């Protein structure tokens, strides 16, 4: 049932982008604590503080800023901007020095939180807008299921990559997934634009 979204021509690439985004994001946030403790020797308290920052910023973005931002920039642009924020976060984490890394880390988690706060609602909205009204309920339910599945896979995959290739490798892998996600979003949007133009010509 979950994978029915990939049979819908209008949204299959956007749905795949949505799915792999949660694989990447959940993997990054769950491996972050291990990275900070084992690679940078942060305490449990200090490491946990970064997730508090992520939560607070994401709430602010999704709770108060997302509406005005969508009106100003549109869902597509905000999705891509959010992706860029998370890529910057990954680069800051990868380049964090072993000593005096506080600025790098808190800048990174701030970018991560803003990116997540932008991507999750706007990508879901992009998909919803391309659906007929009678399909929205079932498809959005399936997307929620894919979000949960992506979260489970993200944790497992990030752990495997971390153990196999080193502490920085999950952030490199996450960046690669996000770049592929951006490609899928651009392709999904372009394909639908072309289809709309063709339908207007035939009408």
PDB file of C-alpha atoms in Angstrom, residues 22-196:
ATOM      1  CA  UNK A  22      13.537  11.143   5.562  1.00  0.00           C
ATOM      2  CA  UNK A  23      16.123   8.392   5.191  1.00  0.00           C
ATOM      3  CA  UNK A  24      18.834  11.074   5.074  1.00  0.00           C
ATOM      4  CA  UNK A  25      17.435  13.436   7.704  1.00  0.00           C
ATOM      5  CA  UNK A  26      16.604  10.787  10.309  1.00  0.00           C
ATOM      6  CA  UNK A  27      19.984   9.174   9.807  1.00  0.00           C
ATOM      7  CA  UNK A  28      21.790  12.483  10.275  1.00  0.00           C
ATOM      8  CA  UNK A  29      19.953  13.510  13.422  1.00  0.00           C
ATOM      9  CA  UNK A  30      20.237  10.101  15.082  1.00  0.00           C
ATOM     10  CA  UNK A  31      23.936   9.636  14.343  1.00  0.00           C
ATOM     11  CA  UNK A  32      24.782  13.194  15.427  1.00  0.00           C
ATOM     12  CA  UNK A  33      24.943  12.329  19.143  1.00  0.00           C
ATOM     13  CA  UNK A  34      27.357   9.431  18.530  1.00  0.00           C
ATOM     14  CA  UNK A  35      29.469  11.656  16.292  1.00  0.00           C
ATOM     15  CA  UNK A  36      29.735  14.389  18.915  1.00  0.00           C
ATOM     16  CA  UNK A  37      30.519  12.014  21.769  1.00  0.00           C
ATOM     17  CA  UNK A  38      32.963   9.702  20.022  1.00  0.00           C
ATOM     18  CA  UNK A  39      34.685  12.068  17.599  1.00  0.00           C
ATOM     19  CA  UNK A  40      34.649  15.363  19.492  1.00  0.00           C
ATOM     20  CA  UNK A  41      34.487  14.036  23.078  1.00  0.00           C
ATOM     21  CA  UNK A  42      31.343  15.989  23.918  1.00  0.00           C
ATOM     22  CA  UNK A  43      29.414  14.987  27.029  1.00  0.00           C
ATOM     23  CA  UNK A  44      25.929  13.495  26.843  1.00  0.00           C
ATOM     24  CA  UNK A  45      24.458  16.746  28.157  1.00  0.00           C
ATOM     25  CA  UNK A  46      26.272  18.907  25.612  1.00  0.00           C
ATOM     26  CA  UNK A  47      25.388  16.564  22.760  1.00  0.00           C
ATOM     27  CA  UNK A  48      21.715  16.430  23.706  1.00  0.00           C
ATOM     28  CA  UNK A  49      21.603  20.223  23.730  1.00  0.00           C
ATOM     29  CA  UNK A  50      22.053  20.245  19.960  1.00  0.00           C
ATOM     30  CA  UNK A  51      18.833  18.273  19.462  1.00  0.00           C
ATOM     31  CA  UNK A  52      16.980  20.730  21.687  1.00  0.00           C
ATOM     32  CA  UNK A  53      18.162  23.526  19.388  1.00  0.00           C
ATOM     33  CA  UNK A  54      17.002  21.556  16.334  1.00  0.00           C
ATOM     34  CA  UNK A  55      13.559  21.039  17.879  1.00  0.00           C
ATOM     35  CA  UNK A  56      13.070  24.658  18.933  1.00  0.00           C
ATOM     36  CA  UNK A  57      14.116  26.118  15.577  1.00  0.00           C
ATOM     37  CA  UNK A  58      12.021  23.614  13.613  1.00  0.00           C
ATOM     38  CA  UNK A  59       8.967  24.535  15.720  1.00  0.00           C
ATOM     39  CA  UNK A  60       9.545  28.252  15.091  1.00  0.00           C
ATOM     40  CA  UNK A  61       9.944  27.748  11.341  1.00  0.00           C
ATOM     41  CA  UNK A  62       6.983  25.398  10.892  1.00  0.00           C
ATOM     42  CA  UNK A  63       4.782  27.066  13.492  1.00  0.00           C
ATOM     43  CA  UNK A  64       5.177  30.717  12.610  1.00  0.00           C
ATOM     44  CA  UNK A  65       7.371  31.399   9.597  1.00  0.00           C
ATOM     45  CA  UNK A  66       6.377  28.836   6.986  1.00  0.00           C
ATOM     46  CA  UNK A  67       3.095  30.542   6.002  1.00  0.00           C
ATOM     47  CA  UNK A  68       4.579  33.963   5.185  1.00  0.00           C
ATOM     48  CA  UNK A  69       7.628  32.330   3.548  1.00  0.00           C
ATOM     49  CA  UNK A  70       5.446  30.216   1.238  1.00  0.00           C
ATOM     50  CA  UNK A  71       3.512  33.318   0.178  1.00  0.00           C
ATOM     51  CA  UNK A  72       6.779  35.119  -0.541  1.00  0.00           C
ATOM     52  CA  UNK A  73       8.822  32.384  -2.220  1.00  0.00           C
ATOM     53  CA  UNK A  74       6.537  29.427  -3.055  1.00  0.00           C
ATOM     54  CA  UNK A  75       6.859  25.773  -2.083  1.00  0.00           C
ATOM     55  CA  UNK A  76       9.308  24.760  -4.806  1.00  0.00           C
ATOM     56  CA  UNK A  77      11.844  27.433  -4.016  1.00  0.00           C
ATOM     57  CA  UNK A  78      11.592  26.851  -0.267  1.00  0.00           C
ATOM     58  CA  UNK A  79      12.119  23.108  -0.715  1.00  0.00           C
ATOM     59  CA  UNK A  80      15.342  23.760  -2.621  1.00  0.00           C
ATOM     60  CA  UNK A  81      16.466  26.413  -0.137  1.00  0.00           C
ATOM     61  CA  UNK A  82      15.834  23.986   2.720  1.00  0.00           C
ATOM     62  CA  UNK A  83      17.910  21.340   0.940  1.00  0.00           C
ATOM     63  CA  UNK A  84      20.736  23.843   0.611  1.00  0.00           C
ATOM     64  CA  UNK A  85      20.587  24.588   4.346  1.00  0.00           C
ATOM     65  CA  UNK A  86      20.959  20.895   5.193  1.00  0.00           C
ATOM     66  CA  UNK A  87      23.872  20.511   2.762  1.00  0.00           C
ATOM     67  CA  UNK A  88      25.602  23.440   4.480  1.00  0.00           C
ATOM     68  CA  UNK A  89      24.955  21.741   7.833  1.00  0.00           C
ATOM     69  CA  UNK A  90      26.608  18.539   6.600  1.00  0.00           C
ATOM     70  CA  UNK A  91      29.656  20.435   5.356  1.00  0.00           C
ATOM     71  CA  UNK A  92      30.025  22.204   8.712  1.00  0.00           C
ATOM     72  CA  UNK A  93      29.836  18.888  10.585  1.00  0.00           C
ATOM     73  CA  UNK A  94      32.360  17.230   8.284  1.00  0.00           C
ATOM     74  CA  UNK A  95      34.801  20.124   8.669  1.00  0.00           C
ATOM     75  CA  UNK A  96      34.354  20.552  12.445  1.00  0.00           C
ATOM     76  CA  UNK A  97      37.719  20.604  14.262  1.00  0.00           C
ATOM     77  CA  UNK A  98      38.275  18.275  17.197  1.00  0.00           C
ATOM     78  CA  UNK A  99      38.925  21.245  19.479  1.00  0.00           C
ATOM     79  CA  UNK A 100      36.736  24.338  19.835  1.00  0.00           C
ATOM     80  CA  UNK A 101      34.046  22.948  17.547  1.00  0.00           C
ATOM     81  CA  UNK A 102      31.131  24.630  19.311  1.00  0.00           C
ATOM     82  CA  UNK A 103      30.560  27.319  16.667  1.00  0.00           C
ATOM     83  CA  UNK A 104      30.695  24.769  13.858  1.00  0.00           C
ATOM     84  CA  UNK A 105      28.337  22.368  15.569  1.00  0.00           C
ATOM     85  CA  UNK A 106      25.693  24.847  16.689  1.00  0.00           C
ATOM     86  CA  UNK A 107      25.788  26.602  13.316  1.00  0.00           C
ATOM     87  CA  UNK A 108      25.358  23.202  11.668  1.00  0.00           C
ATOM     88  CA  UNK A 109      22.386  22.141  13.786  1.00  0.00           C
ATOM     89  CA  UNK A 110      20.757  25.538  13.235  1.00  0.00           C
ATOM     90  CA  UNK A 111      21.053  25.128   9.466  1.00  0.00           C
ATOM     91  CA  UNK A 112      19.807  21.554   9.826  1.00  0.00           C
ATOM     92  CA  UNK A 113      16.744  22.674  11.767  1.00  0.00           C
ATOM     93  CA  UNK A 114      15.848  25.497   9.387  1.00  0.00           C
ATOM     94  CA  UNK A 115      16.263  23.160   6.422  1.00  0.00           C
ATOM     95  CA  UNK A 116      14.044  20.502   7.978  1.00  0.00           C
ATOM     96  CA  UNK A 117      11.444  23.096   8.967  1.00  0.00           C
ATOM     97  CA  UNK A 118      11.249  24.249   5.349  1.00  0.00           C
ATOM     98  CA  UNK A 119      11.419  20.943   3.476  1.00  0.00           C
ATOM     99  CA  UNK A 120       8.886  18.797   5.337  1.00  0.00           C
ATOM    100  CA  UNK A 121       5.749  20.963   4.834  1.00  0.00           C
ATOM    101  CA  UNK A 122       6.678  22.385   1.431  1.00  0.00           C
ATOM    102  CA  UNK A 123       7.559  19.072  -0.223  1.00  0.00           C
ATOM    103  CA  UNK A 124       4.354  17.542   1.122  1.00  0.00           C
ATOM    104  CA  UNK A 125       2.435  20.535  -0.276  1.00  0.00           C
ATOM    105  CA  UNK A 126       4.103  20.170  -3.690  1.00  0.00           C
ATOM    106  CA  UNK A 127       2.884  16.586  -3.856  1.00  0.00           C
ATOM    107  CA  UNK A 128      -0.601  17.427  -2.606  1.00  0.00           C
ATOM    108  CA  UNK A 129      -1.119  20.151  -5.206  1.00  0.00           C
ATOM    109  CA  UNK A 130      -0.504  17.705  -8.040  1.00  0.00           C
ATOM    110  CA  UNK A 131      -3.220  15.292  -6.897  1.00  0.00           C
ATOM    111  CA  UNK A 132      -6.917  15.158  -7.666  1.00  0.00           C
ATOM    112  CA  UNK A 133      -9.047  15.921  -4.624  1.00  0.00           C
ATOM    113  CA  UNK A 134     -10.375  12.367  -4.328  1.00  0.00           C
ATOM    114  CA  UNK A 135      -6.828  10.926  -4.149  1.00  0.00           C
ATOM    115  CA  UNK A 136      -5.318  13.336  -1.648  1.00  0.00           C
ATOM    116  CA  UNK A 137      -6.417  11.511   1.508  1.00  0.00           C
ATOM    117  CA  UNK A 138      -5.066   8.078   0.604  1.00  0.00           C
ATOM    118  CA  UNK A 139      -1.851   9.372  -0.976  1.00  0.00           C
ATOM    119  CA  UNK A 140      -1.019  11.659   1.944  1.00  0.00           C
ATOM    120  CA  UNK A 141      -1.639   8.751   4.327  1.00  0.00           C
ATOM    121  CA  UNK A 142       0.794   6.659   2.297  1.00  0.00           C
ATOM    122  CA  UNK A 143       3.339   9.461   2.447  1.00  0.00           C
ATOM    123  CA  UNK A 144       3.049   9.473   6.238  1.00  0.00           C
ATOM    124  CA  UNK A 145       3.800   5.764   6.187  1.00  0.00           C
ATOM    125  CA  UNK A 146       6.780   6.311   3.898  1.00  0.00           C
ATOM    126  CA  UNK A 147       8.024   8.986   6.288  1.00  0.00           C
ATOM    127  CA  UNK A 148       8.001   6.464   9.138  1.00  0.00           C
ATOM    128  CA  UNK A 149       9.639   3.763   7.019  1.00  0.00           C
ATOM    129  CA  UNK A 150      12.277   6.229   5.855  1.00  0.00           C
ATOM    130  CA  UNK A 151      13.003   7.082   9.474  1.00  0.00           C
ATOM    131  CA  UNK A 152      13.564   3.439  10.399  1.00  0.00           C
ATOM    132  CA  UNK A 153      15.777   2.812   7.371  1.00  0.00           C
ATOM    133  CA  UNK A 154      17.672   6.046   7.966  1.00  0.00           C
ATOM    134  CA  UNK A 155      18.701   5.057  11.493  1.00  0.00           C
ATOM    135  CA  UNK A 156      19.828   1.585  10.400  1.00  0.00           C
ATOM    136  CA  UNK A 157      21.697   2.791   7.320  1.00  0.00           C
ATOM    137  CA  UNK A 158      23.437   5.670   9.102  1.00  0.00           C
ATOM    138  CA  UNK A 159      24.627   3.257  11.790  1.00  0.00           C
ATOM    139  CA  UNK A 160      25.992   0.825   9.201  1.00  0.00           C
ATOM    140  CA  UNK A 161      27.798   3.587   7.334  1.00  0.00           C
ATOM    141  CA  UNK A 162      29.170   5.034  10.584  1.00  0.00           C
ATOM    142  CA  UNK A 163      30.568   1.671  11.688  1.00  0.00           C
ATOM    143  CA  UNK A 164      31.914   0.761   8.274  1.00  0.00           C
ATOM    144  CA  UNK A 165      33.403   4.001   7.011  1.00  0.00           C
ATOM    145  CA  UNK A 166      33.970   6.280   9.982  1.00  0.00           C
ATOM    146  CA  UNK A 167      32.257   9.073  11.924  1.00  0.00           C
ATOM    147  CA  UNK A 168      32.051  11.603   9.090  1.00  0.00           C
ATOM    148  CA  UNK A 169      30.745   9.159   6.485  1.00  0.00           C
ATOM    149  CA  UNK A 170      27.005   9.424   7.357  1.00  0.00           C
ATOM    150  CA  UNK A 171      27.117  13.165   6.661  1.00  0.00           C
ATOM    151  CA  UNK A 172      28.830  12.563   3.319  1.00  0.00           C
ATOM    152  CA  UNK A 173      26.263   9.870   2.459  1.00  0.00           C
ATOM    153  CA  UNK A 174      23.452  12.172   3.595  1.00  0.00           C
ATOM    154  CA  UNK A 175      24.749  14.930   1.325  1.00  0.00           C
ATOM    155  CA  UNK A 176      24.767  12.567  -1.659  1.00  0.00           C
ATOM    156  CA  UNK A 177      21.179  11.520  -0.925  1.00  0.00           C
ATOM    157  CA  UNK A 178      20.114  15.168  -0.657  1.00  0.00           C
ATOM    158  CA  UNK A 179      21.726  16.032  -3.988  1.00  0.00           C
ATOM    159  CA  UNK A 180      19.821  13.143  -5.574  1.00  0.00           C
ATOM    160  CA  UNK A 181      16.671  14.410  -3.856  1.00  0.00           C
ATOM    161  CA  UNK A 182      17.148  17.869  -5.397  1.00  0.00           C
ATOM    162  CA  UNK A 183      17.524  16.234  -8.814  1.00  0.00           C
ATOM    163  CA  UNK A 184      14.289  14.271  -8.334  1.00  0.00           C
ATOM    164  CA  UNK A 185      12.383  17.369  -7.229  1.00  0.00           C
ATOM    165  CA  UNK A 186      13.602  19.364 -10.219  1.00  0.00           C
ATOM    166  CA  UNK A 187      12.771  16.494 -12.592  1.00  0.00           C
ATOM    167  CA  UNK A 188       9.355  15.906 -11.039  1.00  0.00           C
ATOM    168  CA  UNK A 189       8.471  19.562 -11.301  1.00  0.00           C
ATOM    169  CA  UNK A 190       9.777  19.919 -14.878  1.00  0.00           C
ATOM    170  CA  UNK A 191       7.949  16.822 -16.080  1.00  0.00           C
ATOM    171  CA  UNK A 192       4.657  18.084 -14.692  1.00  0.00           C
ATOM    172  CA  UNK A 193       5.241  21.504 -16.242  1.00  0.00           C
ATOM    173  CA  UNK A 194       5.841  19.866 -19.635  1.00  0.00           C
ATOM    174  CA  UNK A 195       2.715  17.725 -19.245  1.00  0.00           C
ATOM    175  CA  UNK A 196       0.655  20.806 -18.397  1.00  0.00           C
TER     176      UNK A 196
END
